[in-house]
PDB file of C-alpha atoms in Angstrom:
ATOM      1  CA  UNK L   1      83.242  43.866 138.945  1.00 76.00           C
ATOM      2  CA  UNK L   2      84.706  45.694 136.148  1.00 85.00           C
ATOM      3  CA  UNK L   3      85.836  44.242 133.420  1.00 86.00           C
ATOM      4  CA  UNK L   4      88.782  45.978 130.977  1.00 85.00           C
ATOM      5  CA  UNK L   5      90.348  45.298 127.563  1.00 85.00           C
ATOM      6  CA  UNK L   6      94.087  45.788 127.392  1.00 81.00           C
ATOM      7  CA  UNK L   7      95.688  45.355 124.125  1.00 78.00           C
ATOM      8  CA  UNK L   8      99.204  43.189 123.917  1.00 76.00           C
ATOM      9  CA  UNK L   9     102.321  44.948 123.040  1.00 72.00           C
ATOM     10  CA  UNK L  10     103.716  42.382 121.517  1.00 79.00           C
ATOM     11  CA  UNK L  11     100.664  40.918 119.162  1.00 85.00           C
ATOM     12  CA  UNK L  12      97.982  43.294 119.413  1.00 80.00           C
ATOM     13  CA  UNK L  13      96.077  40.375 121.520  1.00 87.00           C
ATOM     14  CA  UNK L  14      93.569  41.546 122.787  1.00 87.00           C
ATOM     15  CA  UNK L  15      93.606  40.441 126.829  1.00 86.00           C
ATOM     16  CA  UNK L  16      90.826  40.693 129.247  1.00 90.00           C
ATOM     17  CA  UNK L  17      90.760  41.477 132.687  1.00 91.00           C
ATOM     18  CA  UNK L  18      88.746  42.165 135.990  1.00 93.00           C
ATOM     19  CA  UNK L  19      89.516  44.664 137.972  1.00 93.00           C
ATOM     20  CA  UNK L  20      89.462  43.802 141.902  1.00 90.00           C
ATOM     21  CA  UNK L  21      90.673  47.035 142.936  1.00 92.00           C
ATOM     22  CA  UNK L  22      92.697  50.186 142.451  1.00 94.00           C
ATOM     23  CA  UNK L  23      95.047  52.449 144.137  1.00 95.00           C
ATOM     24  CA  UNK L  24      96.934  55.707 143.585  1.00 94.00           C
ATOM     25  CA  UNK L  25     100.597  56.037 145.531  1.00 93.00           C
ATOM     26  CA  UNK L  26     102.741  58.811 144.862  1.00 91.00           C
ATOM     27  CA  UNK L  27     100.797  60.079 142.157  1.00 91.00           C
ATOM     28  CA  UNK L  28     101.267  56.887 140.070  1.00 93.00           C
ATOM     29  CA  UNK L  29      98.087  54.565 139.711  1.00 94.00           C
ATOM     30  CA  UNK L  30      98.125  51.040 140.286  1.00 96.00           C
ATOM     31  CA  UNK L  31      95.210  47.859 139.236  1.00 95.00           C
ATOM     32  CA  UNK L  32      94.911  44.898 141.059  1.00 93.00           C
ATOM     33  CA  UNK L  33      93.782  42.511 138.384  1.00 93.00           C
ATOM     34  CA  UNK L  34      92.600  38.728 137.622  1.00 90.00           C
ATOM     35  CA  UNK L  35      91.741  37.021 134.438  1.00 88.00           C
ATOM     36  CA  UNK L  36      88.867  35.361 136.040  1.00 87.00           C
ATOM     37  CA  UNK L  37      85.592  36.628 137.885  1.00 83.00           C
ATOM     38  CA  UNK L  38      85.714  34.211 140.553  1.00 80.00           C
ATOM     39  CA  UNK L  39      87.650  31.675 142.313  1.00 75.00           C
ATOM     40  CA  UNK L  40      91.220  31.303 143.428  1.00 78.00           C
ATOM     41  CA  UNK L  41      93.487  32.357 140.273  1.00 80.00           C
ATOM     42  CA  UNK L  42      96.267  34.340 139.183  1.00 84.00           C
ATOM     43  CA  UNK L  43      96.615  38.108 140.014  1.00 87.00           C
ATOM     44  CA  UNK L  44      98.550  40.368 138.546  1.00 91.00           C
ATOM     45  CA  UNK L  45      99.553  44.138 139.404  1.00 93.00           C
ATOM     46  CA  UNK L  46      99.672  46.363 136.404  1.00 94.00           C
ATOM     47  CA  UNK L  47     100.867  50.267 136.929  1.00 94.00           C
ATOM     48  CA  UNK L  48      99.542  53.392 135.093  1.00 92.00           C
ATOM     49  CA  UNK L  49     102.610  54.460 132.283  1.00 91.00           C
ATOM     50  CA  UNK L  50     100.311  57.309 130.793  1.00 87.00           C
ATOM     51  CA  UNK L  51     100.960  60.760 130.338  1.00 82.00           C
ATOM     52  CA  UNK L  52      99.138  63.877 130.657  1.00 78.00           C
ATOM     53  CA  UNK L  53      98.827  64.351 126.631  1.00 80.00           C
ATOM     54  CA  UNK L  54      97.979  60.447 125.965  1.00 79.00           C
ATOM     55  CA  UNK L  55      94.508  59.710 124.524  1.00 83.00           C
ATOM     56  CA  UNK L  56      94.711  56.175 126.234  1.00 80.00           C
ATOM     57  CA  UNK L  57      95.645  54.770 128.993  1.00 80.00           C
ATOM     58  CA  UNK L  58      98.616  53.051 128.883  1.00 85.00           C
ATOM     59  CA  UNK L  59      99.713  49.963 131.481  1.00 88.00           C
ATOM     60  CA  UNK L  60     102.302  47.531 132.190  1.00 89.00           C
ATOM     61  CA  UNK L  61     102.785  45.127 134.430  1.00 89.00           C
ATOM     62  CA  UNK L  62     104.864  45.618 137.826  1.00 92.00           C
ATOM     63  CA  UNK L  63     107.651  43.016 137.586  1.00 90.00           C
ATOM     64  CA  UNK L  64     110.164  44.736 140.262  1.00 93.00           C
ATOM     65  CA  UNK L  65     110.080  42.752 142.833  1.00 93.00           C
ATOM     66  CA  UNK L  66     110.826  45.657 145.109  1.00 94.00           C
ATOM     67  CA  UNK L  67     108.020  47.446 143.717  1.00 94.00           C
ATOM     68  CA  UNK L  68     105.329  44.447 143.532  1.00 92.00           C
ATOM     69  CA  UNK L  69     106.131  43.803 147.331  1.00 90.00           C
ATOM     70  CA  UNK L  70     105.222  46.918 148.272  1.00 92.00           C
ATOM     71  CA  UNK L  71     101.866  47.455 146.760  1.00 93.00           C
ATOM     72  CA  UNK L  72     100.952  44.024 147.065  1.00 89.00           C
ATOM     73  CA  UNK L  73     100.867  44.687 150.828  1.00 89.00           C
ATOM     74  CA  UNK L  74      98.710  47.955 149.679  1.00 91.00           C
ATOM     75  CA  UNK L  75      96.494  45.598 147.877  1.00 90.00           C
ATOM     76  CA  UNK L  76      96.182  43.036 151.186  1.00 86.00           C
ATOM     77  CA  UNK L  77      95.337  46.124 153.798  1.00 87.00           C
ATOM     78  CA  UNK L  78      92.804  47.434 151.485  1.00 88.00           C
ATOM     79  CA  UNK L  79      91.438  44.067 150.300  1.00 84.00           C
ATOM     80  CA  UNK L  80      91.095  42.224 153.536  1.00 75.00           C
ATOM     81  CA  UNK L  81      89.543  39.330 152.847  1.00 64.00           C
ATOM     82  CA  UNK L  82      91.851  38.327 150.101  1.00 60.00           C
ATOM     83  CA  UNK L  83      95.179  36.285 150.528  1.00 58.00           C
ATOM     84  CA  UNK L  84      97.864  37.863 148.398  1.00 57.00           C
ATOM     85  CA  UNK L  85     100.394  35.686 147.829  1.00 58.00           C
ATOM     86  CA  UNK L  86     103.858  35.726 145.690  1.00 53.00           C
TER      87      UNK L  86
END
């Protein structure tokens, strides 16, 4: 499982993640992510903000609770083993 570095907007923490999968919907990509390797824990959603010109990557994460519905049920059909839960 890959594991990324994502640096806090707010205090330049630096906050590390595994990545359980990923997804691209309507051009935008999306990473389903947990803060530990294995186990039952918190997942979060976090969508690609970058541009064409940025040098980095830049993500947030999904808090629309339209939004987080929708590819959260992405995430389940792709992912069937896992329980997805909000």
């Amino acid at each position: 499982m890959e594991k990324i570095t994502f640096l806090s907007p707010q205090d330049g923490e630096a906050l590390e993640f595994y990545v359980l999968e990923q997804t691209r919907i309507n051009g935008v990509s999306y990473l389903l992510v947990t803060e530990e390797e294995d186990g039952d824990c918190d997942a979060f959603i976090l969508k690609d903000l970058s541009q064409d010109q940025d040098e980095e990557a830049r993500y947030e994460m999904v808090e629309s609770e339209e939004e987080l519905g929708y590819i959260s049920k992405i995430f389940s059909e792709i992912l069937e083993d896992v329980d997805l839960t909000m």
